[in-house]
Short mmCIF file of C-alpha atoms and ligand atoms in Angstrom, two decimals:
data_model
loop_
_atom_site.label_atom_id
_atom_site.label_comp_id
_atom_site.label_asym_id
_atom_site.label_seq_id
_atom_site.Cartn_x
_atom_site.Cartn_y
_atom_site.Cartn_z
CA MET A 1 -20.80 -16.16 33.36
CA LYS A 2 -23.48 -13.61 32.54
CA ALA A 3 -24.55 -13.20 28.92
CA LEU A 4 -27.27 -11.73 26.70
CA ASN A 5 -28.66 -14.77 24.98
CA LEU A 6 -31.17 -14.42 22.13
CA TYR A 7 -33.74 -17.23 22.33
CA GLY A 8 -36.06 -16.02 19.59
CA VAL A 9 -37.47 -12.86 18.03
CA GLY A 10 -38.15 -10.47 20.92
CA ASP A 11 -36.77 -12.96 23.46
CA LEU A 12 -33.43 -11.66 24.69
CA ARG A 13 -32.44 -12.98 28.12
CA PHE A 14 -29.78 -11.90 30.58
CA GLU A 15 -28.75 -15.20 32.12
CA ASP A 16 -26.00 -17.42 33.44
CA VAL A 17 -24.33 -19.58 30.81
CA PRO A 18 -21.28 -21.88 30.98
CA LEU A 19 -17.90 -20.29 30.26
CA PRO A 20 -16.90 -20.74 26.60
CA GLU A 21 -14.28 -23.40 25.86
CA ARG A 22 -11.07 -22.17 24.31
CA LYS A 23 -9.85 -24.28 21.37
CA ARG A 24 -6.39 -24.35 19.81
CA GLY A 25 -5.63 -21.15 17.96
CA GLU A 26 -8.06 -19.21 20.13
CA VAL A 27 -7.53 -16.82 23.00
CA MET A 28 -9.94 -16.20 25.86
CA LEU A 29 -11.06 -12.61 25.93
CA ARG A 30 -12.58 -10.95 28.98
CA VAL A 31 -14.98 -8.58 27.27
CA ARG A 32 -14.67 -5.00 28.53
CA ALA A 33 -16.81 -3.05 26.04
CA VAL A 34 -19.36 -4.09 23.43
CA GLY A 35 -21.44 -1.77 21.28
CA ILE A 36 -24.99 -2.34 20.11
CA CYS A 37 -24.84 -2.25 16.32
CA GLY A 38 -27.80 -0.87 14.35
CA SER A 39 -28.11 -4.39 12.90
CA ASP A 40 -28.68 -5.83 16.39
CA ILE A 41 -32.06 -4.08 16.60
CA PRO A 42 -33.75 -6.05 13.76
CA ARG A 43 -31.79 -9.11 14.92
CA VAL A 44 -33.43 -8.92 18.35
CA PHE A 45 -36.85 -7.50 17.50
CA ASP A 46 -37.80 -8.57 13.93
CA LYS A 47 -35.63 -11.01 12.10
CA GLY A 48 -33.85 -13.14 14.68
CA THR A 49 -30.61 -14.90 13.82
CA TYR A 50 -29.45 -18.18 12.24
CA HIS A 51 -30.12 -20.42 15.23
CA PHE A 52 -31.26 -20.02 18.81
CA PRO A 53 -30.07 -19.41 21.38
CA THR A 54 -27.19 -17.18 20.25
CA ILE A 55 -25.25 -14.70 22.36
CA ILE A 56 -25.24 -11.54 20.26
CA GLY A 57 -22.66 -8.73 20.03
CA HIS A 58 -20.02 -8.23 17.34
CA GLU A 59 -18.49 -4.78 18.08
CA PHE A 60 -16.20 -5.45 21.00
CA ALA A 61 -12.87 -5.24 22.75
CA GLY A 62 -11.42 -6.82 25.83
CA GLU A 63 -8.45 -8.19 27.68
CA ILE A 64 -6.73 -11.43 26.67
CA VAL A 65 -6.74 -13.62 29.77
CA GLU A 66 -5.65 -16.99 28.29
CA ALA A 67 -3.71 -17.85 25.14
CA ASP A 68 -1.41 -20.47 23.60
CA ASN A 69 1.09 -17.67 23.15
CA GLN A 70 1.75 -16.47 26.72
CA SER A 71 3.05 -13.09 25.56
CA LEU A 72 -0.52 -12.16 24.57
CA VAL A 73 -1.93 -12.56 28.08
CA GLY A 74 -2.80 -9.22 29.66
CA LYS A 75 -2.96 -7.35 26.34
CA GLY A 76 -6.02 -5.53 25.07
CA ALA A 77 -7.55 -6.36 21.72
CA SER A 78 -10.47 -5.74 19.44
CA VAL A 79 -11.66 -8.52 17.18
CA PHE A 80 -12.56 -8.77 13.48
CA PRO A 81 -15.86 -10.64 13.94
CA LEU A 82 -15.94 -12.41 10.57
CA LEU A 83 -14.60 -15.96 10.50
CA PRO A 84 -13.67 -16.73 6.89
CA CYS A 85 -13.84 -20.26 5.48
CA GLY A 86 -10.25 -19.92 4.26
CA LYS A 87 -10.94 -22.09 1.22
CA CYS A 88 -12.91 -20.04 -1.30
CA LEU A 89 -11.27 -17.83 -3.93
CA ALA A 90 -12.22 -14.65 -2.03
CA CYS A 91 -10.49 -15.94 1.11
CA GLN A 92 -7.41 -17.04 -0.79
CA THR A 93 -7.00 -13.51 -2.13
CA GLY A 94 -7.57 -11.95 1.30
CA HIS A 95 -11.06 -10.58 0.52
CA TYR A 96 -12.63 -12.08 3.62
CA ALA A 97 -15.75 -9.86 3.58
CA GLN A 98 -16.60 -11.53 0.24
CA CYS A 99 -16.33 -15.08 1.65
CA LYS A 100 -19.27 -17.29 0.68
CA ALA A 101 -19.16 -19.57 3.72
CA TYR A 102 -18.15 -17.40 6.66
CA SER A 103 -19.22 -17.44 10.26
CA TYR A 104 -19.63 -14.37 12.45
CA TYR A 105 -19.29 -13.74 16.15
CA GLY A 106 -22.61 -12.45 17.43
CA SER A 107 -24.89 -13.67 14.64
CA ARG A 108 -23.90 -17.04 13.16
CA GLN A 109 -22.18 -18.08 16.38
CA ASP A 110 -21.95 -16.76 19.92
CA GLY A 111 -20.70 -13.21 20.32
CA ALA A 112 -19.52 -10.72 22.87
CA MET A 113 -22.47 -9.55 24.96
CA ALA A 114 -21.04 -11.77 27.65
CA GLU A 115 -18.27 -11.66 30.22
CA TYR A 116 -15.99 -13.93 28.16
CA LEU A 117 -15.62 -15.05 24.56
CA ALA A 118 -13.07 -17.40 22.99
CA VAL A 119 -11.88 -15.81 19.74
CA LYS A 120 -9.50 -16.80 16.95
CA GLU A 121 -6.01 -15.40 17.52
CA ALA A 122 -5.87 -14.60 13.78
CA ASN A 123 -8.80 -12.19 14.23
CA LEU A 124 -7.21 -10.11 17.00
CA CYS A 125 -6.18 -6.48 16.63
CA LEU A 126 -3.92 -5.64 19.56
CA LEU A 127 -4.60 -2.22 21.05
CA PRO A 128 -1.88 0.39 20.72
CA ASP A 129 -1.01 2.39 23.86
CA GLY A 130 -3.58 4.99 24.76
CA VAL A 131 -6.54 3.38 22.95
CA SER A 132 -9.29 2.52 25.43
CA TYR A 133 -11.50 -0.55 25.34
CA GLU A 134 -14.48 1.67 24.63
CA ALA A 135 -12.78 3.29 21.65
CA ALA A 136 -11.58 -0.09 20.41
CA ALA A 137 -15.10 -1.50 20.62
CA MET A 138 -15.78 0.95 17.79
CA ASN A 139 -13.09 -0.54 15.61
CA GLU A 140 -15.74 -2.16 13.42
CA PRO A 141 -17.69 1.01 12.51
CA ALA A 142 -14.36 2.85 12.10
CA ALA A 143 -13.13 0.18 9.68
CA VAL A 144 -16.45 0.16 7.79
CA ALA A 145 -16.15 3.95 7.46
CA LEU A 146 -12.57 3.73 6.23
CA HIS A 147 -13.53 1.09 3.70
CA ALA A 148 -16.32 3.30 2.33
CA PHE A 149 -13.96 6.27 2.31
CA ARG A 150 -11.39 4.36 0.24
CA LYS A 151 -14.11 3.32 -2.20
CA SER A 152 -15.24 6.94 -2.61
CA ARG A 153 -11.83 7.95 -4.03
CA ALA A 154 -12.33 11.33 -2.39
CA ALA A 155 -9.26 13.54 -2.64
CA LEU A 156 -7.70 16.72 -1.33
CA GLY A 157 -9.96 19.70 -1.87
CA ASP A 158 -13.09 17.70 -2.64
CA THR A 159 -16.62 18.34 -1.41
CA MET A 160 -18.20 15.32 0.28
CA VAL A 161 -21.80 14.82 1.37
CA ILE A 162 -22.59 12.09 3.88
CA TYR A 163 -26.31 11.32 3.93
CA GLY A 164 -27.51 9.91 7.25
CA ILE A 165 -26.03 11.08 10.56
CA GLY A 166 -24.94 8.21 12.77
CA ALA A 167 -21.70 6.94 14.30
CA ILE A 168 -20.32 5.72 10.95
CA ALA A 169 -21.04 9.11 9.35
CA PHE A 170 -18.85 10.86 11.94
CA LEU A 171 -16.06 8.32 11.56
CA LEU A 172 -16.22 8.84 7.79
CA ALA A 173 -16.14 12.58 8.27
CA TRP A 174 -12.97 12.27 10.38
CA TRP A 175 -11.32 10.10 7.71
CA ALA A 176 -12.29 12.68 5.10
CA LYS A 177 -10.96 15.55 7.20
CA ALA A 178 -7.63 13.78 7.68
CA ALA A 179 -7.38 13.26 3.90
CA GLY A 180 -7.88 16.97 3.22
CA VAL A 181 -11.44 16.89 1.91
CA SER A 182 -12.36 20.61 2.06
CA ASN A 183 -16.12 20.61 2.45
CA ILE A 184 -17.68 17.85 4.51
CA ILE A 185 -21.45 18.09 4.85
CA LEU A 186 -23.49 15.75 7.00
CA ALA A 187 -27.16 15.54 6.04
CA GLY A 188 -29.95 14.08 8.12
CA ARG A 189 -33.56 14.36 9.20
CA SER A 190 -33.09 14.73 12.94
CA GLN A 191 -32.43 18.17 14.39
CA ALA A 192 -30.72 16.57 17.41
CA LYS A 193 -28.24 14.74 15.15
CA VAL A 194 -27.64 17.91 13.14
CA GLN A 195 -26.78 19.65 16.40
CA MET A 196 -24.45 16.81 17.42
CA ALA A 197 -22.65 17.20 14.09
CA GLU A 198 -22.26 20.93 14.62
CA GLN A 199 -20.96 20.35 18.15
CA LEU A 200 -18.28 18.07 16.69
CA GLY A 201 -17.32 20.82 14.27
CA PHE A 202 -18.94 19.61 11.05
CA ALA A 203 -21.29 21.41 8.70
CA ALA A 204 -24.68 19.73 8.88
CA VAL A 205 -27.96 20.13 7.07
CA ASN A 206 -31.44 19.19 8.25
CA VAL A 207 -32.99 17.96 5.00
CA ARG A 208 -36.48 18.57 6.36
CA GLU A 209 -35.75 22.29 6.47
CA VAL A 210 -33.10 22.96 3.86
CA ASP A 211 -32.90 21.82 0.23
CA LEU A 212 -29.67 19.83 0.30
CA GLY A 213 -29.06 20.13 -3.45
CA GLU A 214 -29.38 23.90 -3.39
CA TYR A 215 -27.20 24.15 -0.29
CA VAL A 216 -24.38 22.10 -1.77
CA ARG A 217 -24.57 23.72 -5.20
CA GLY A 218 -24.44 27.07 -3.41
CA LEU A 219 -21.18 26.02 -1.79
CA THR A 220 -19.61 24.74 -4.99
CA GLY A 221 -20.34 27.37 -7.62
CA GLY A 222 -23.35 25.41 -8.84
CA GLU A 223 -21.41 22.20 -9.45
CA GLY A 224 -22.44 19.84 -6.64
CA ALA A 225 -20.47 17.37 -4.53
CA ASP A 226 -17.52 15.38 -5.84
CA VAL A 227 -18.47 12.51 -3.60
CA CYS A 228 -21.73 11.48 -1.88
CA ILE A 229 -22.03 8.67 0.58
CA GLU A 230 -25.47 7.17 1.09
CA GLY A 231 -25.63 5.89 4.65
CA THR A 232 -29.33 5.30 5.29
CA GLY A 233 -30.33 2.47 2.96
CA CYS A 234 -33.51 4.41 2.09
CA SER A 235 -34.86 5.63 -1.26
CA ASP A 236 -34.78 9.26 -0.07
CA GLY A 237 -31.08 9.04 0.63
CA ALA A 238 -30.26 7.43 -2.70
CA GLU A 239 -32.35 10.03 -4.54
CA ALA A 240 -30.72 12.91 -2.65
CA CYS A 241 -27.22 11.62 -3.39
CA LEU A 242 -27.95 11.35 -7.11
CA ASP A 243 -29.27 14.91 -7.08
CA VAL A 244 -26.42 16.45 -5.11
CA ALA A 245 -23.54 14.72 -6.91
CA LYS A 246 -21.72 16.81 -9.49
CA ARG A 247 -21.07 15.79 -13.09
CA PHE A 248 -18.87 12.66 -13.17
CA GLY A 249 -19.19 12.48 -9.37
CA ASN A 250 -18.98 9.34 -7.22
CA VAL A 251 -21.90 8.02 -5.20
CA VAL A 252 -21.00 5.37 -2.64
CA LEU A 253 -23.86 3.12 -1.54
CA MET A 254 -23.15 2.10 2.03
CA GLY A 255 -26.48 2.01 3.94
CA ASN A 256 -27.96 -1.45 4.35
CA PRO A 257 -31.46 -1.29 2.79
CA ALA A 258 -34.43 -2.21 4.98
CA GLY A 259 -36.62 -2.68 1.88
CA ASN A 260 -36.73 -1.88 -1.83
CA ILE A 261 -34.87 1.21 -3.01
CA ASN A 262 -36.90 3.13 -5.60
CA ILE A 263 -35.27 5.66 -7.87
CA SER A 264 -37.45 8.18 -9.73
CA GLN A 265 -37.10 8.71 -13.46
CA ASN A 266 -35.41 12.01 -12.73
CA GLY A 267 -32.99 10.36 -10.33
CA TYR A 268 -32.15 7.74 -12.92
CA TRP A 269 -31.55 10.48 -15.48
CA GLN A 270 -29.08 12.05 -13.07
CA ILE A 271 -26.98 8.89 -13.26
CA LEU A 272 -27.03 8.95 -17.05
CA ARG A 273 -26.72 12.64 -17.78
CA LYS A 274 -24.06 13.35 -15.17
CA GLU A 275 -22.31 10.02 -15.89
CA LEU A 276 -22.20 9.27 -12.17
CA GLN A 277 -20.18 6.39 -10.78
CA LEU A 278 -22.21 4.25 -8.38
CA ILE A 279 -19.95 2.31 -6.04
CA GLY A 280 -20.93 -0.34 -3.53
CA THR A 281 -19.11 -0.84 -0.24
CA TRP A 282 -19.44 -3.81 2.09
CA ASN A 283 -17.93 -4.37 5.52
CA SER A 284 -14.17 -3.81 5.71
CA SER A 285 -10.78 -5.24 4.74
CA PHE A 286 -8.75 -7.34 7.12
CA SER A 287 -5.80 -8.67 5.18
CA ARG A 288 -2.07 -8.14 4.99
CA GLN A 289 -2.40 -5.99 1.86
CA GLU A 290 -5.15 -3.73 3.22
CA ASN A 291 -6.22 -3.69 6.84
CA ASP A 292 -8.94 -1.18 7.69
CA TRP A 293 -8.90 -2.43 11.28
CA GLN A 294 -5.23 -1.82 12.06
CA GLN A 295 -5.33 1.53 10.34
CA SER A 296 -8.38 2.54 12.38
CA LEU A 297 -6.69 1.70 15.67
CA GLN A 298 -3.67 3.77 14.63
CA ALA A 299 -5.98 6.66 13.77
CA MET A 300 -7.58 6.38 17.22
CA GLN A 301 -4.13 6.51 18.80
CA SER A 302 -3.12 9.59 16.80
CA GLY A 303 -6.43 11.36 17.45
CA ILE A 304 -7.64 11.42 13.83
CA LEU A 305 -10.63 9.41 15.07
CA GLN A 306 -12.22 10.24 18.41
CA PRO A 307 -14.73 7.43 18.86
CA GLU A 308 -15.35 8.12 22.57
CA LYS A 309 -17.09 11.34 21.56
CA LEU A 310 -19.69 9.23 19.76
CA ILE A 311 -20.66 7.11 22.75
CA THR A 312 -23.87 8.74 23.90
CA HIS A 313 -25.04 5.99 26.28
CA ARG A 314 -23.23 3.46 28.49
CA PHE A 315 -24.95 0.57 30.26
CA SER A 316 -24.07 -2.56 32.17
CA LEU A 317 -25.22 -5.85 30.60
CA SER A 318 -27.96 -6.20 33.22
CA GLU A 319 -29.49 -2.94 31.94
CA TYR A 320 -30.00 -4.52 28.51
CA LYS A 321 -33.72 -3.79 28.35
CA LYS A 322 -33.17 -0.07 28.77
CA ALA A 323 -30.36 -0.08 26.21
CA PHE A 324 -32.23 -2.00 23.52
CA ASP A 325 -35.54 -0.19 24.08
CA LEU A 326 -33.79 3.15 23.82
CA MET A 327 -32.62 2.28 20.30
CA HIS A 328 -35.66 0.27 19.22
CA GLU A 329 -38.18 2.87 20.30
CA LYS A 330 -35.87 5.81 19.50
CA GLN A 331 -36.64 7.16 22.98
CA GLU A 332 -33.88 9.75 22.71
CA PRO A 333 -31.24 10.70 20.15
CA TYR A 334 -28.20 8.41 20.27
CA LEU A 335 -25.07 7.74 18.28
CA LYS A 336 -23.42 4.72 19.94
CA VAL A 337 -24.99 2.78 22.77
CA MET A 338 -22.45 0.60 24.51
CA PHE A 339 -22.25 -2.01 27.25
CA VAL A 340 -19.25 -1.48 29.51
CA LEU A 341 -18.23 -4.49 31.60
ZN1 ZN B 401 -22.20 -4.06 13.11
ZN1 ZN B 402 -14.13 -18.13 2.16
#
């Protein structure tokens, strides 16, 4: 089969590899759509992965073509890419994203930028009627967004600022809208992304041109936002969220930092004086008690989430160079770049 195999930093190859072997408890998935995650860019160009070669790709959906349980054959599914150890305390309480000894499709073991992948049946999310493979390939960012939204404790009537405009920001904004958050403001540095946000019906601020704090305080009688979500993993974003949050507000730290995050003395004072709550969020829940993945698929079916609107670029696997360069070199504005097979 054809696959995108990462042989080293900067050495991604489109090549023929043997079909994966399906073990007990696994199904064979014919991959139909796989997104390029923001984390795949440093994985390919700067940092590499745990061992080489590794087939990358962890945001995916496809058709089940072989399974122990025959009734699964022919069904569509997305896949929770984290493979928990099952033994640690976090796993035993269903907090798989906190597992200390997990594996991961597409980084610690082979992933889905390939025609086929054998995946654990326990990690499947079967697609409800009407949810496309392309939408389902965005189950991961949708679940990450839902997880962050839950952590924010945003409620009916609240004002929410989402700092950093990317696919997850829009998914978060849709979750917030469905929950009755009154003011949802997306903030970013790219005019093209600001325009995309406006086209999708959200208020958006270009922080290069408008003072975000003044804008939000203007909307809220001088108070500020009940909830801010930092989605960039940059000092600027953290600082802006601390400034724009209202007294006793919640700041959710979601963006994965690329380096140190520095907070000014004034920013630090904001935490103290306003008694802000800083809340971390990591990955998503996939357990019986709380399943961000299943809930996201249901929200795609009901139209609360419209992930197809976020797919700005579609490529075949053989066009991988174009797809990765587009994101790496930021050749044009994008939200989700996806391989469709
Ligand atoms: Zn990802
Ligand atoms: Zn574990």
